[in-house]
Amino acid sequence: MVTATVNKIIPFSCVDGPGNRTAVFLQGCNFDCKYCHNPETIHSCVNCGACVPYCKPQALRMEQGKVRYDMEKCVLCDECFHHCPHGASPRTREMTAEQVMVQVRKNMPFIRGITVSGGECTLWRDFLAELLTLAKAEGLGTLLDSNGSHDFSGDPGLMAVTDGVMLDVKAWSRQDHLAVTGRDNETVLRNLCWLAENRKLTEVRTVIVPDLFDCTETVEAVSRILSETGSTATRYKIIRFRPMGVREAYKSLPAPTGEQLSRLRDIAESYGLQDVVTV
Ligand code: SF4
Ligand code: SF4
């Protein structure tokens, strides 16, 4: 039976795609973004037990070499992953797609659909395809929130049950993307074009960190692609870097000024984009 490591399920979210949605966050990511706001979702727990003593309500314990998590006792203080030396979280569950759907069904009929995020949700490709198939069978919309490292054009099975992808384009040039994430962006940019051409691109996001990468080049190039592919109605979210939740070493990264964000918004709109959002 296919399972995935689930970091959390938010029953009702209005920030993970259009309308009210249940958002499912899967553990693990193949990028290592310097500005990651949820670094505890990057790696898998190795059951070292280092976090257990920091859990005052004793929601964590070691049992047969594995860390066990008791959701009932947890007060969501986050002390565990702040003390994890491996960039992981002990607050995860192995779940099948059907087990996730049991949670999702509790939220019907108040949701329009589900959004699967991460970490990077496509690292759990087979689980994902099962979950989205089940959600579709219930009449729910299905969105993915992805860093774009999975070749969507080569995965018609997954695309058949995916309404749309909310795609991060973290930097345009290969060098910049390597500096921001530790990985190149060849597949990301191919996905940007392919998803736009195939009307599967729900939203594009770029987090703006001046000095870390060429933000102007990135916003300009993404806007040009959206324009050239007739995707001017696709939302482009230009996101201000904020240090909250970011690892200590990167907290001093510069945040953009309001003026810089407005300038980037103007650039995007100069390409005819109709739904540019700065947040
Ligand atoms: S969450 Fe981190 S500190 Fe806790 S057991 Fe897992 S790897 Fe160790
Ligand atoms: S967030 Fe972590 S440390 Fe805090 S109560 Fe829950 S399991 Fe324990």
Short mmCIF file of C-alpha atoms in Angstrom, two decimals, residues 1-214:
data_model
loop_
_atom_site.label_atom_id
_atom_site.label_comp_id
_atom_site.label_asym_id
_atom_site.label_seq_id
_atom_site.Cartn_x
_atom_site.Cartn_y
_atom_site.Cartn_z
CA MET A 1 0.00 0.00 0.00
CA VAL A 2 1.41 3.40 -0.97
CA THR A 3 1.91 5.80 1.91
CA ALA A 4 3.38 9.27 2.31
CA THR A 5 4.79 11.11 5.30
CA VAL A 6 2.22 13.78 6.08
CA ASN A 7 3.47 16.86 7.93
CA LYS A 8 0.05 18.38 8.50
CA ILE A 9 -3.47 18.73 7.14
CA ILE A 10 -5.15 22.13 7.35
CA PRO A 11 -8.91 21.51 7.12
CA PHE A 12 -9.83 24.94 5.76
CA SER A 13 -7.37 27.16 3.97
CA CYS A 14 -8.07 30.20 1.80
CA VAL A 15 -4.41 30.86 0.96
CA ASP A 16 -3.60 27.60 -0.84
CA GLY A 17 -5.47 28.24 -4.05
CA PRO A 18 -8.87 29.64 -5.01
CA GLY A 19 -11.77 29.22 -2.59
CA ASN A 20 -11.86 27.27 0.61
CA ARG A 21 -9.65 24.18 0.41
CA THR A 22 -8.20 21.44 2.56
CA ALA A 23 -4.41 21.71 2.33
CA VAL A 24 -2.27 18.60 2.75
CA PHE A 25 1.43 19.12 3.46
CA LEU A 26 3.84 16.28 2.70
CA GLN A 27 7.25 15.92 4.31
CA GLY A 28 10.52 16.20 2.41
CA CYS A 29 11.93 18.52 -0.24
CA ASN A 30 14.62 18.17 -2.90
CA PHE A 31 15.44 21.90 -2.83
CA ASP A 32 17.20 23.66 0.01
CA CYS A 33 16.04 27.26 -0.38
CA LYS A 34 17.96 29.72 1.72
CA TYR A 35 14.75 31.60 2.55
CA CYS A 36 12.65 28.50 3.31
CA HIS A 37 9.95 29.45 5.84
CA ASN A 38 9.29 25.83 6.84
CA PRO A 39 12.77 24.28 7.04
CA GLU A 40 11.42 21.49 9.26
CA THR A 41 9.67 20.07 6.19
CA ILE A 42 12.87 19.60 4.17
CA HIS A 43 14.28 16.39 5.62
CA SER A 44 12.91 13.16 7.02
CA CYS A 45 13.19 12.33 10.70
CA VAL A 46 16.02 9.89 11.43
CA ASN A 47 14.65 8.98 14.87
CA CYS A 48 17.69 10.27 16.74
CA GLY A 49 15.53 11.35 19.71
CA ALA A 50 17.29 14.69 20.21
CA CYS A 51 13.99 16.59 20.22
CA VAL A 52 12.24 14.42 22.83
CA PRO A 53 13.60 16.13 26.00
CA TYR A 54 12.47 19.52 24.70
CA CYS A 55 8.83 18.46 24.58
CA LYS A 56 7.47 19.65 27.93
CA PRO A 57 3.94 18.20 27.52
CA GLN A 58 5.57 14.79 26.78
CA ALA A 59 3.89 14.46 23.43
CA LEU A 60 7.09 12.78 22.19
CA ARG A 61 8.66 9.56 23.37
CA MET A 62 11.10 6.98 22.03
CA GLU A 63 9.77 3.49 21.49
CA GLN A 64 11.73 0.66 19.87
CA GLY A 65 14.21 3.10 18.35
CA LYS A 66 11.52 5.34 16.87
CA VAL A 67 10.15 8.69 17.96
CA ARG A 68 6.42 8.51 18.68
CA TYR A 69 4.17 11.55 18.50
CA ASP A 70 0.96 11.98 20.50
CA MET A 71 -1.18 14.59 18.78
CA GLU A 72 -3.56 14.81 21.77
CA LYS A 73 -0.79 16.04 24.08
CA CYS A 74 0.90 18.37 21.60
CA VAL A 75 0.47 22.11 22.27
CA LEU A 76 2.10 23.13 18.95
CA CYS A 77 4.94 24.99 20.68
CA ASP A 78 7.36 24.03 17.85
CA GLU A 79 10.21 23.41 20.34
CA CYS A 80 10.83 19.98 18.81
CA PHE A 81 11.76 21.06 15.34
CA HIS A 82 13.60 24.13 16.57
CA HIS A 83 15.93 21.69 18.35
CA CYS A 84 16.15 19.11 15.56
CA PRO A 85 19.69 18.98 14.17
CA HIS A 86 18.45 17.34 10.96
CA GLY A 87 15.94 19.90 9.63
CA ALA A 88 13.07 17.51 10.30
CA SER A 89 9.92 17.29 12.39
CA PRO A 90 8.71 14.47 14.64
CA ARG A 91 5.11 15.65 14.17
CA THR A 92 4.51 13.58 11.05
CA ARG A 93 2.32 10.61 10.20
CA GLU A 94 2.61 7.86 7.62
CA MET A 95 -0.73 7.85 5.86
CA THR A 96 -2.35 6.17 2.88
CA ALA A 97 -4.32 8.25 0.41
CA GLU A 98 -7.55 6.80 1.78
CA GLN A 99 -6.60 7.80 5.34
CA VAL A 100 -6.03 11.36 4.14
CA MET A 101 -9.38 11.29 2.36
CA VAL A 102 -11.09 10.31 5.61
CA GLN A 103 -9.85 13.64 7.01
CA VAL A 104 -10.78 15.53 3.83
CA ARG A 105 -14.34 14.14 3.79
CA LYS A 106 -14.98 15.67 7.22
CA ASN A 107 -14.62 19.09 5.60
CA MET A 108 -17.12 18.53 2.80
CA PRO A 109 -19.27 20.27 1.64
CA PHE A 110 -17.47 23.39 2.89
CA ILE A 111 -14.48 23.05 0.58
CA ARG A 112 -14.07 23.52 -3.12
CA GLY A 113 -11.12 21.20 -3.37
CA ILE A 114 -7.80 20.05 -2.02
CA THR A 115 -4.31 21.42 -2.47
CA VAL A 116 -1.31 19.21 -1.90
CA SER A 117 1.82 21.03 -0.84
CA GLY A 118 5.03 20.33 1.06
CA GLY A 119 7.94 20.07 1.29
CA GLU A 120 7.71 19.05 -2.33
CA CYS A 121 4.58 17.00 -2.89
CA THR A 122 5.70 15.42 -6.16
CA LEU A 123 8.41 13.45 -4.32
CA TRP A 124 5.41 11.26 -3.35
CA ARG A 125 4.21 10.88 -6.92
CA ASP A 126 2.32 7.55 -6.59
CA PHE A 127 0.61 8.57 -3.34
CA LEU A 128 -0.27 11.88 -4.96
CA ALA A 129 -1.89 10.25 -7.99
CA GLU A 130 -3.96 8.02 -5.69
CA LEU A 131 -5.05 10.90 -3.46
CA LEU A 132 -6.04 13.15 -6.34
CA THR A 133 -7.94 10.30 -8.02
CA LEU A 134 -9.94 9.76 -4.81
CA ALA A 135 -10.57 13.50 -4.43
CA LYS A 136 -11.77 13.81 -8.02
CA ALA A 137 -14.15 10.89 -7.49
CA GLU A 138 -15.74 12.95 -4.69
CA GLY A 139 -16.16 15.91 -7.05
CA LEU A 140 -13.36 17.97 -5.48
CA GLY A 141 -10.94 20.23 -7.34
CA THR A 142 -7.27 19.25 -7.18
CA LEU A 143 -4.26 21.56 -7.08
CA LEU A 144 -0.57 20.96 -6.53
CA ASP A 145 1.82 23.43 -4.96
CA SER A 146 5.21 22.57 -6.44
CA ASN A 147 8.80 23.73 -6.79
CA GLY A 148 8.63 22.50 -10.39
CA SER A 149 11.31 19.81 -10.17
CA HIS A 150 8.97 17.05 -11.41
CA ASP A 151 8.59 16.83 -15.19
CA PHE A 152 4.83 17.30 -15.50
CA SER A 153 4.88 16.93 -19.28
CA GLY A 154 6.18 13.39 -18.87
CA ASP A 155 3.52 12.37 -16.35
CA PRO A 156 0.13 12.27 -18.09
CA GLY A 157 -1.25 9.98 -15.37
CA LEU A 158 -0.73 12.57 -12.66
CA MET A 159 -1.83 15.43 -14.90
CA ALA A 160 -5.12 13.67 -15.72
CA VAL A 161 -6.20 14.07 -12.09
CA THR A 162 -4.59 17.49 -11.48
CA ASP A 163 -6.64 20.59 -12.23
CA GLY A 164 -3.70 22.92 -11.90
CA VAL A 165 -0.25 23.59 -10.49
CA MET A 166 0.84 26.53 -8.38
CA LEU A 167 4.44 26.79 -9.46
CA ASP A 168 7.37 28.43 -7.73
CA VAL A 169 9.89 30.08 -10.04
CA LYS A 170 12.59 30.94 -7.57
CA ALA A 171 15.09 32.48 -10.00
CA TRP A 172 15.46 32.73 -13.75
CA SER A 173 19.16 32.14 -14.39
CA ARG A 174 20.63 28.72 -13.69
CA GLN A 175 23.37 30.25 -11.56
CA ASP A 176 20.92 32.22 -9.44
CA HIS A 177 18.64 29.21 -9.02
CA LEU A 178 21.59 27.11 -7.88
CA ALA A 179 22.54 29.81 -5.38
CA VAL A 180 18.99 30.06 -3.98
CA THR A 181 17.99 26.38 -3.94
CA GLY A 182 21.07 24.21 -4.49
CA ARG A 183 19.49 22.81 -7.69
CA ASP A 184 19.33 23.92 -11.32
CA ASN A 185 16.07 25.07 -12.86
CA GLU A 186 15.97 23.44 -16.28
CA THR A 187 12.88 21.35 -15.40
CA VAL A 188 11.22 24.25 -13.56
CA LEU A 189 11.37 26.50 -16.62
CA ARG A 190 10.25 23.69 -18.94
CA ASN A 191 7.29 23.16 -16.61
CA LEU A 192 6.47 26.87 -16.63
CA CYS A 193 6.07 26.82 -20.41
CA TRP A 194 4.38 23.43 -20.62
CA LEU A 195 1.86 24.09 -17.85
CA ALA A 196 1.02 27.50 -19.33
CA GLU A 197 0.58 26.09 -22.83
CA ASN A 198 -1.60 23.25 -21.51
CA ARG A 199 -3.77 25.48 -19.28
CA LYS A 200 -2.63 23.75 -16.12
CA LEU A 201 -0.86 26.72 -14.59
CA THR A 202 -3.00 28.08 -11.76
CA GLU A 203 -0.48 30.45 -10.24
CA VAL A 204 3.22 31.37 -10.34
CA ARG A 205 5.09 32.57 -7.27
CA THR A 206 8.43 34.28 -6.80
CA VAL A 207 9.80 35.22 -3.37
CA ILE A 208 11.71 38.47 -3.67
CA VAL A 209 15.07 38.62 -1.92
CA PRO A 210 17.16 41.49 -3.29
CA ASP A 211 20.91 40.71 -3.46
CA LEU A 212 20.29 36.92 -3.35
CA PHE A 213 19.28 36.71 -7.03
CA ASP A 214 18.35 38.93 -9.95
#
